[in-house]
Amino acid sequence: MSIDALGTLSNRTAVDFDTGEDAAINEARRQLEICNACRYCEGYCSVFPAMTLHRAFSDGEVTQLANLCHNCRGCYYACQYTEPHEFNLNLPCALAEVRVESWEKFIWPNGLAALFQKSGMALAGALAAGIAFILIIAYAIRPESGEGFYAVISHTVMATLFTVTSFLPLALVAVGVWRYWRHVGGERVTIRHLHDALVDAGKLKNLSGGAAEGCNYENEDRYTMARRWAHQAVMWGFVLCFAATSSGTVLHYGFGMEAPYGLFSLPKLFGVPGGILMTLGGIGLIALKLRAEKNLGAPAVWGGEMAFVVLLTATAATGLALYWATGTPGVRPLLIAHLGAVFALYLTLPYTKMVHVPFRLAALVRDAQTKGS
């Protein structure tokens, strides 16, 4: 596209889109149209090849591209149209705003997500403390016959809390992703689509940057792999911890073997390395987020995003501490603190950045469909 055509697009400035409930969508659309005319960043991530398939962008297509974006920020530092240019492009921020709005829009009830994003640290801390208080009461009324962890909190109380805090949030997320899928025009999913999406997600391909040297997330125009490595540590650590919980459930109900388990049992072989990876990865993400420029994401929800990472890291760290404290008086307070963090994490799951996992996977599946069409 010619420079004159780009100038025509620039006349549709951000001011034109400042009003109305779709202000974020319209501002992202304005920037996408300019990027689509320029195409300098075509090789940076999956957003740009997907962008070139369109001449205009519907609300659903803007939402899809926003959730496909991994906020690596390479395009911002490569762009010649950022501030102080009159185009004033900041595509990472524009897509982040739409991305957050899409989670708030599709996950019910809508107001809770916005509330958590604005006051995340306070709400997460209060929720964890409230659950811990409930667990302290549960400890006071525990049965005398309990053994191991169940000498601290009865199996009935623990299982009931786990069931409620797990399945209800997952149901809300599932409905939200289904609504998102309809909004972006998702089609019938094949094994091939799932395979391609899972491979991209497992490798975190879109955090490798256009030159396959990483993100510009925490150090302006310098590429690093730090964010990709930290994300992979958290992701695979979470998978291992889920495997630990699942194997513990099978051992308890299938074989009558109750916690705590020995070092060479499946729950510990999965859980210990998983907890270490999650803790180290979480600390890395916290450090990176503190160094990164807020205005290249969604600044209004920075606190909520940080609260999620802190809560996730606390969940892993208290789990590791609980293992090392086995057989000592420290088990009781650590178990209560750990379960408080776990249940707080699960209850807030639909309203924190944790929800980006299923939404981004859905976006990768949709992207695989468009590539194959």
CSV table of C-alpha atoms in Angstrom, one decimal:
chain,number,residue,atom,x,y,z
A,1,MET,CA,0.0,0.0,0.0
A,2,SER,CA,1.2,3.5,-0.8
A,3,ILE,CA,2.3,6.2,1.7
A,4,ASP,CA,-0.8,8.2,0.7
A,5,ALA,CA,-3.0,5.3,1.5
A,6,LEU,CA,-1.3,4.9,4.9
A,7,GLY,CA,-1.9,8.6,5.5
A,8,THR,CA,-5.6,8.1,4.8
A,9,LEU,CA,-5.7,5.3,7.4
A,10,SER,CA,-3.9,7.5,9.9
A,11,ASN,CA,-6.7,10.1,9.6
A,12,ARG,CA,-8.9,7.7,11.5
A,13,THR,CA,-7.1,8.6,14.7
A,14,ALA,CA,-7.5,7.2,18.1
A,15,VAL,CA,-9.7,10.2,19.0
A,16,ASP,CA,-12.3,9.0,16.5
A,17,PHE,CA,-12.8,5.9,18.6
A,18,ASP,CA,-12.7,7.2,22.2
A,19,THR,CA,-16.5,6.8,22.8
A,20,GLY,CA,-18.7,3.8,22.9
A,21,GLU,CA,-18.5,0.4,24.4
A,22,ASP,CA,-16.3,-0.9,21.5
A,23,ALA,CA,-13.6,1.8,21.9
A,24,ALA,CA,-10.9,-0.8,22.5
A,25,ILE,CA,-12.0,-2.9,19.5
A,26,ASN,CA,-12.1,0.2,17.2
A,27,GLU,CA,-8.7,1.5,18.3
A,28,ALA,CA,-7.2,-2.0,17.7
A,29,ARG,CA,-8.9,-2.1,14.3
A,30,ARG,CA,-7.4,1.2,13.4
A,31,GLN,CA,-3.9,0.0,14.3
A,32,LEU,CA,-4.4,-3.4,12.6
A,33,GLU,CA,-5.4,-1.6,9.3
A,34,ILE,CA,-2.2,0.4,9.4
A,35,CYS,CA,0.0,-2.6,10.2
A,36,ASN,CA,-1.7,-4.6,7.5
A,37,ALA,CA,-0.8,-1.9,5.0
A,38,CYS,CA,2.8,-1.8,6.2
A,39,ARG,CA,3.5,-5.5,6.8
A,40,TYR,CA,7.1,-4.9,8.0
A,41,CYS,CA,6.5,-7.2,11.0
A,42,GLU,CA,5.1,-10.1,8.9
A,43,GLY,CA,7.5,-12.7,10.3
A,44,TYR,CA,7.3,-11.7,14.0
A,45,CYS,CA,4.5,-14.0,15.3
A,46,SER,CA,1.3,-15.7,14.2
A,47,VAL,CA,-0.7,-12.4,14.5
A,48,PHE,CA,0.9,-10.9,11.4
A,49,PRO,CA,0.4,-13.8,8.9
A,50,ALA,CA,-3.2,-14.1,10.2
A,51,MET,CA,-3.7,-10.4,9.7
A,52,THR,CA,-2.7,-10.5,6.1
A,53,LEU,CA,-5.7,-12.8,5.3
A,54,HIS,CA,-8.1,-9.9,5.8
A,55,ARG,CA,-8.7,-6.6,4.1
A,56,ALA,CA,-11.0,-5.4,6.8
A,57,PHE,CA,-11.4,-6.6,10.4
A,58,SER,CA,-14.7,-7.6,12.0
A,59,ASP,CA,-15.1,-7.4,15.8
A,60,GLY,CA,-14.6,-11.2,16.0
A,61,GLU,CA,-11.4,-11.1,13.9
A,62,VAL,CA,-10.0,-8.3,16.1
A,63,THR,CA,-10.8,-10.4,19.2
A,64,GLN,CA,-9.2,-13.5,17.6
A,65,LEU,CA,-6.0,-11.6,16.7
A,66,ALA,CA,-5.9,-10.1,20.2
A,67,ASN,CA,-6.0,-13.5,21.9
A,68,LEU,CA,-3.4,-14.9,19.4
A,69,CYS,CA,-1.0,-12.1,20.5
A,70,HIS,CA,1.5,-13.2,23.1
A,71,ASN,CA,2.6,-9.7,24.0
A,72,CYS,CA,6.2,-10.3,23.1
A,73,ARG,CA,6.5,-6.6,22.0
A,74,GLY,CA,8.9,-7.1,19.2
A,75,CYS,CA,6.6,-5.4,16.7
A,76,TYR,CA,6.5,-2.2,18.9
A,77,TYR,CA,10.3,-1.8,18.9
A,78,ALA,CA,10.5,-2.5,15.2
A,79,CYS,CA,7.8,-0.1,14.2
A,80,GLN,CA,8.5,3.3,12.6
A,81,TYR,CA,5.0,4.5,13.4
A,82,THR,CA,5.1,4.6,17.2
A,83,GLU,CA,4.9,7.8,19.2
A,84,PRO,CA,5.9,10.5,18.4
A,85,HIS,CA,4.7,9.7,14.8
A,86,GLU,CA,1.2,10.9,14.1
A,87,PHE,CA,0.0,7.3,13.7
A,88,ASN,CA,0.9,6.7,17.3
A,89,LEU,CA,0.9,2.9,17.1
A,90,ASN,CA,1.1,0.7,20.1
A,91,LEU,CA,-0.2,-2.6,18.9
A,92,PRO,CA,0.8,-4.7,21.9
A,93,CYS,CA,-1.2,-2.4,24.2
A,94,ALA,CA,-4.2,-2.2,21.8
A,95,LEU,CA,-4.4,-6.0,21.5
A,96,ALA,CA,-3.9,-6.4,25.3
A,97,GLU,CA,-6.9,-4.1,26.0
A,98,VAL,CA,-9.1,-6.1,23.6
A,99,ARG,CA,-7.8,-9.4,25.0
A,100,VAL,CA,-8.7,-8.5,28.6
A,101,GLU,CA,-12.1,-7.1,27.6
A,102,SER,CA,-12.9,-10.4,25.8
A,103,TRP,CA,-12.2,-12.4,28.9
A,104,GLU,CA,-14.4,-10.1,30.9
A,105,LYS,CA,-17.1,-10.2,28.2
A,106,PHE,CA,-17.3,-14.0,27.8
A,107,ILE,CA,-16.8,-15.2,31.4
A,108,TRP,CA,-19.8,-15.0,33.6
A,109,PRO,CA,-20.5,-13.0,35.8
A,110,ASN,CA,-18.8,-10.2,33.9
A,111,GLY,CA,-18.3,-7.8,36.8
A,112,LEU,CA,-16.1,-10.1,38.8
A,113,ALA,CA,-13.3,-10.2,36.2
A,114,ALA,CA,-13.1,-6.4,36.1
A,115,LEU,CA,-13.2,-6.2,39.9
A,116,PHE,CA,-10.3,-8.6,40.3
A,117,GLN,CA,-8.2,-7.0,37.6
A,118,LYS,CA,-8.5,-3.6,39.3
A,119,SER,CA,-7.9,-4.8,42.9
A,120,GLY,CA,-6.3,-8.2,42.3
A,121,MET,CA,-3.6,-8.2,45.0
A,122,ALA,CA,-6.0,-7.2,47.8
A,123,LEU,CA,-8.7,-9.6,46.7
A,124,ALA,CA,-6.4,-12.6,46.3
A,125,GLY,CA,-4.8,-11.9,49.7
A,126,ALA,CA,-8.2,-11.5,51.3
A,127,LEU,CA,-9.6,-14.7,49.7
A,128,ALA,CA,-6.6,-16.8,50.7
A,129,ALA,CA,-6.8,-15.5,54.2
A,130,GLY,CA,-10.5,-16.1,54.4
A,131,ILE,CA,-10.1,-19.7,53.2
A,132,ALA,CA,-7.3,-20.2,55.6
A,133,PHE,CA,-9.5,-19.0,58.4
A,134,ILE,CA,-12.2,-21.5,57.4
A,135,LEU,CA,-9.5,-24.3,57.4
A,136,ILE,CA,-8.4,-23.2,60.9
A,137,ILE,CA,-12.0,-23.7,62.0
A,138,ALA,CA,-12.1,-27.1,60.2
A,139,TYR,CA,-8.9,-28.0,62.1
A,140,ALA,CA,-10.6,-27.2,65.4
A,141,ILE,CA,-13.5,-29.6,64.6
A,142,ARG,CA,-11.4,-32.3,63.0
A,143,PRO,CA,-12.0,-36.0,63.9
A,144,GLU,CA,-9.5,-37.5,66.3
A,145,SER,CA,-9.1,-40.5,64.1
A,146,GLY,CA,-7.4,-38.7,61.2
A,147,GLU,CA,-3.9,-39.6,60.1
A,148,GLY,CA,-1.3,-37.7,58.1
A,149,PHE,CA,-2.8,-34.6,56.4
A,150,TYR,CA,-6.2,-35.7,57.6
A,151,ALA,CA,-5.1,-35.2,61.2
A,152,VAL,CA,-5.1,-31.5,60.3
A,153,ILE,CA,-8.2,-31.3,58.1
A,154,SER,CA,-10.7,-34.1,57.6
A,155,HIS,CA,-10.9,-35.8,54.3
A,156,THR,CA,-14.5,-34.8,53.9
A,157,VAL,CA,-13.9,-31.1,54.3
A,158,MET,CA,-10.8,-31.2,52.0
A,159,ALA,CA,-12.6,-33.2,49.3
A,160,THR,CA,-15.7,-31.0,49.4
A,161,LEU,CA,-13.7,-27.8,49.1
A,162,PHE,CA,-11.6,-29.2,46.3
A,163,THR,CA,-14.7,-30.3,44.4
A,164,VAL,CA,-16.5,-27.0,44.7
A,165,THR,CA,-13.5,-24.8,43.9
A,166,SER,CA,-12.4,-27.0,40.9
A,167,PHE,CA,-15.5,-27.9,38.9
A,168,LEU,CA,-17.5,-24.7,39.2
A,169,PRO,CA,-14.7,-22.4,37.9
A,170,LEU,CA,-13.9,-24.9,35.1
A,171,ALA,CA,-17.5,-24.9,34.0
A,172,LEU,CA,-17.6,-21.1,33.9
A,173,VAL,CA,-14.4,-21.1,31.8
A,174,ALA,CA,-15.7,-23.8,29.4
A,175,VAL,CA,-18.8,-21.8,28.7
A,176,GLY,CA,-16.7,-18.6,28.2
A,177,VAL,CA,-14.4,-20.3,25.7
A,178,TRP,CA,-17.5,-21.7,23.9
A,179,ARG,CA,-18.9,-18.1,23.6
A,180,TYR,CA,-15.5,-16.9,22.4
A,181,TRP,CA,-15.4,-19.7,19.8
A,182,ARG,CA,-18.8,-18.6,18.4
A,183,HIS,CA,-17.8,-14.9,18.4
A,184,VAL,CA,-14.6,-15.5,16.3
A,185,GLY,CA,-16.3,-17.8,13.8
A,186,GLY,CA,-14.8,-21.1,15.0
A,187,GLU,CA,-15.5,-24.2,12.9
A,188,ARG,CA,-15.5,-27.9,13.5
A,189,VAL,CA,-12.2,-28.9,15.2
A,190,THR,CA,-10.2,-31.7,13.7
A,191,ILE,CA,-7.3,-33.7,15.2
A,192,ARG,CA,-5.0,-31.8,12.9
A,193,HIS,CA,-6.1,-28.5,14.2
A,194,LEU,CA,-5.6,-29.6,17.8
A,195,HIS,CA,-2.2,-31.1,17.0
A,196,ASP,CA,-0.9,-27.9,15.4
A,197,ALA,CA,-2.3,-25.7,18.3
A,198,LEU,CA,-0.9,-28.0,21.0
A,199,VAL,CA,2.6,-28.1,19.3
A,200,ASP,CA,2.7,-24.3,19.1
A,201,ALA,CA,1.5,-24.0,22.7
A,202,GLY,CA,3.9,-26.6,24.0
A,203,LYS,CA,6.9,-24.9,22.4
A,204,LEU,CA,5.6,-21.4,23.1
A,205,LYS,CA,6.6,-20.7,19.5
A,206,ASN,CA,5.1,-17.2,19.6
A,207,LEU,CA,7.4,-16.1,22.4
A,208,SER,CA,10.5,-16.8,20.2
A,209,GLY,CA,10.2,-13.5,18.3
A,210,GLY,CA,10.7,-12.9,14.6
A,211,ALA,CA,14.4,-13.6,14.7
A,212,ALA,CA,13.8,-16.7,16.9
A,213,GLU,CA,15.8,-14.9,19.6
A,214,GLY,CA,13.0,-14.2,22.1
A,215,CYS,CA,10.9,-11.3,23.3
A,216,ASN,CA,11.6,-7.7,23.8
A,217,TYR,CA,9.5,-7.8,26.9
A,218,GLU,CA,11.7,-6.6,29.7
A,219,ASN,CA,14.6,-4.8,28.0
A,220,GLU,CA,13.3,-2.7,25.2
A,221,ASP,CA,14.9,-3.6,21.8
A,222,ARG,CA,17.1,-6.3,23.3
A,223,TYR,CA,15.9,-9.8,22.5
A,224,THR,CA,16.0,-12.4,25.4
A,225,MET,CA,14.5,-15.8,25.9
A,226,ALA,CA,13.9,-15.2,29.6
A,227,ARG,CA,10.1,-14.8,29.3
A,228,ARG,CA,9.8,-17.9,27.1
A,229,TRP,CA,11.8,-20.0,29.6
A,230,ALA,CA,9.9,-18.7,32.6
A,231,HIS,CA,6.6,-19.5,30.9
A,232,GLN,CA,7.7,-22.9,30.0
A,233,ALA,CA,8.9,-23.6,33.5
A,234,VAL,CA,5.5,-22.5,34.9
A,235,MET,CA,3.5,-24.4,32.2
A,236,TRP,CA,5.3,-27.7,32.5
A,237,GLY,CA,5.5,-27.4,36.3
A,238,PHE,CA,1.8,-27.0,36.4
A,239,VAL,CA,1.3,-30.1,34.2
A,240,LEU,CA,3.5,-32.1,36.5
A,241,CYS,CA,1.7,-30.8,39.6
A,242,PHE,CA,-1.7,-31.7,38.0
A,243,ALA,CA,-0.2,-35.2,37.3
A,244,ALA,CA,0.8,-35.4,41.0
A,245,THR,CA,-2.7,-34.5,42.1
A,246,SER,CA,-4.3,-37.0,39.7
A,247,SER,CA,-2.0,-39.8,40.7
A,248,GLY,CA,-2.6,-39.0,44.4
A,249,THR,CA,-6.4,-39.2,43.8
A,250,VAL,CA,-6.0,-42.7,42.1
A,251,LEU,CA,-3.8,-43.9,45.0
A,252,HIS,CA,-6.2,-42.7,47.6
A,253,TYR,CA,-9.5,-43.9,46.1
A,254,GLY,CA,-8.2,-46.8,44.0
A,255,PHE,CA,-5.7,-48.3,46.4
A,256,GLY,CA,-6.5,-46.9,49.8
A,257,MET,CA,-3.1,-45.2,50.1
A,258,GLU,CA,-3.5,-41.9,51.9
A,259,ALA,CA,-1.2,-38.8,52.0
A,260,PRO,CA,1.5,-37.9,52.8
A,261,TYR,CA,3.4,-40.0,50.3
A,262,GLY,CA,7.1,-41.0,50.1
A,263,LEU,CA,9.7,-39.4,47.9
A,264,PHE,CA,9.6,-42.2,45.3
A,265,SER,CA,5.8,-42.3,45.0
A,266,LEU,CA,4.2,-41.0,41.8
A,267,PRO,CA,2.7,-37.9,43.6
A,268,LYS,CA,6.2,-36.8,44.8
A,269,LEU,CA,8.0,-37.8,41.6
A,270,PHE,CA,5.6,-35.5,39.7
A,271,GLY,CA,5.0,-32.9,42.3
A,272,VAL,CA,8.5,-32.0,43.6
A,273,PRO,CA,10.0,-31.2,40.2
A,274,GLY,CA,6.7,-29.6,39.2
A,275,GLY,CA,6.7,-27.4,42.3
A,276,ILE,CA,10.3,-26.4,41.7
A,277,LEU,CA,9.6,-25.4,38.1
A,278,MET,CA,6.5,-23.5,39.0
A,279,THR,CA,8.2,-21.6,41.8
A,280,LEU,CA,11.3,-20.7,39.8
A,281,GLY,CA,9.2,-19.8,36.7
A,282,GLY,CA,6.8,-17.7,38.8
A,283,ILE,CA,9.7,-15.8,40.4
A,284,GLY,CA,11.1,-15.2,37.0
A,285,LEU,CA,7.8,-13.9,35.7
A,286,ILE,CA,7.4,-11.6,38.7
A,287,ALA,CA,10.9,-10.1,38.1
A,288,LEU,CA,10.2,-9.7,34.4
A,289,LYS,CA,6.9,-8.0,35.0
A,290,LEU,CA,8.5,-5.5,37.4
A,291,ARG,CA,11.0,-4.5,34.8
A,292,ALA,CA,8.7,-4.4,31.8
A,293,GLU,CA,7.0,-1.2,30.5
A,294,LYS,CA,3.4,-1.2,31.7
A,295,ASN,CA,2.2,0.9,28.8
A,296,LEU,CA,2.9,-1.9,26.3
A,297,GLY,CA,0.3,-4.1,28.0
A,298,ALA,CA,-3.0,-3.3,29.6
A,299,PRO,CA,-1.9,-0.9,32.3
A,300,ALA,CA,-5.3,-0.9,34.1
A,301,VAL,CA,-5.0,-4.6,34.9
A,302,TRP,CA,-1.3,-4.7,35.9
A,303,GLY,CA,-2.2,-5.3,39.5
A,304,GLY,CA,-4.6,-8.1,38.8
A,305,GLU,CA,-2.0,-9.8,36.5
A,306,MET,CA,0.7,-9.5,39.2
A,307,ALA,CA,-1.7,-10.9,41.8
A,308,PHE,CA,-2.3,-14.0,39.7
A,309,VAL,CA,1.4,-14.6,39.2
A,310,VAL,CA,2.1,-14.1,43.0
A,311,LEU,CA,-0.8,-16.5,43.9
A,312,LEU,CA,0.4,-19.1,41.5
A,313,THR,CA,4.0,-18.9,42.8
A,314,ALA,CA,2.8,-19.0,46.4
A,315,THR,CA,0.7,-22.1,45.6
A,316,ALA,CA,3.8,-23.9,44.3
A,317,ALA,CA,6.2,-22.6,47.0
A,318,THR,CA,3.9,-23.6,49.9
A,319,GLY,CA,3.5,-27.0,48.4
A,320,LEU,CA,7.2,-27.5,48.3
A,321,ALA,CA,7.6,-26.2,51.9
A,322,LEU,CA,4.8,-28.6,53.0
A,323,TYR,CA,6.8,-31.5,51.6
A,324,TRP,CA,10.0,-30.6,53.4
A,325,ALA,CA,8.1,-30.0,56.6
A,326,THR,CA,6.5,-33.5,56.6
A,327,GLY,CA,6.8,-35.1,60.1
A,328,THR,CA,7.4,-31.7,61.8
A,329,PRO,CA,5.1,-29.4,63.7
A,330,GLY,CA,5.2,-27.1,60.7
A,331,VAL,CA,2.9,-29.3,58.7
A,332,ARG,CA,-0.3,-27.8,60.2
A,333,PRO,CA,0.3,-24.1,59.4
A,334,LEU,CA,1.9,-24.9,56.1
A,335,LEU,CA,-1.0,-27.2,55.0
A,336,ILE,CA,-3.6,-24.5,55.9
A,337,ALA,CA,-1.5,-21.8,54.0
A,338,HIS,CA,-1.1,-24.1,51.0
A,339,LEU,CA,-4.7,-25.1,50.8
A,340,GLY,CA,-5.7,-21.4,51.2
A,341,ALA,CA,-3.5,-20.5,48.2
A,342,VAL,CA,-4.8,-23.5,46.1
A,343,PHE,CA,-8.4,-22.8,46.7
A,344,ALA,CA,-8.0,-19.1,46.2
A,345,LEU,CA,-6.2,-19.8,42.9
A,346,TYR,CA,-9.0,-22.1,41.8
A,347,LEU,CA,-11.9,-19.9,42.8
A,348,THR,CA,-10.4,-16.9,41.0
A,349,LEU,CA,-9.3,-18.9,37.9
A,350,PRO,CA,-12.1,-17.6,35.6
A,351,TYR,CA,-11.3,-14.0,36.5
A,352,THR,CA,-7.5,-13.9,36.5
A,353,LYS,CA,-4.9,-14.1,33.7
A,354,MET,CA,-5.0,-17.9,34.2
A,355,VAL,CA,-7.9,-17.8,31.8
A,356,HIS,CA,-5.6,-16.7,29.0
A,357,VAL,CA,-4.5,-20.4,28.8
A,358,PRO,CA,-7.8,-21.8,27.4
A,359,PHE,CA,-8.5,-18.7,25.4
A,360,ARG,CA,-5.1,-18.6,23.8
A,361,LEU,CA,-5.3,-22.3,23.0
A,362,ALA,CA,-8.7,-21.7,21.3
A,363,ALA,CA,-7.1,-18.8,19.4
A,364,LEU,CA,-4.3,-21.2,18.2
A,365,VAL,CA,-6.8,-23.8,17.1
A,366,ARG,CA,-8.7,-21.1,15.2
A,367,ASP,CA,-5.5,-20.0,13.6
A,368,ALA,CA,-4.7,-23.5,12.5
A,369,GLN,CA,-8.1,-23.6,10.9
A,370,THR,CA,-7.6,-20.4,8.9
A,371,LYS,CA,-4.1,-21.6,7.8
A,372,GLY,CA,-5.7,-24.8,6.4
A,373,SER,CA,-8.6,-23.2,4.7
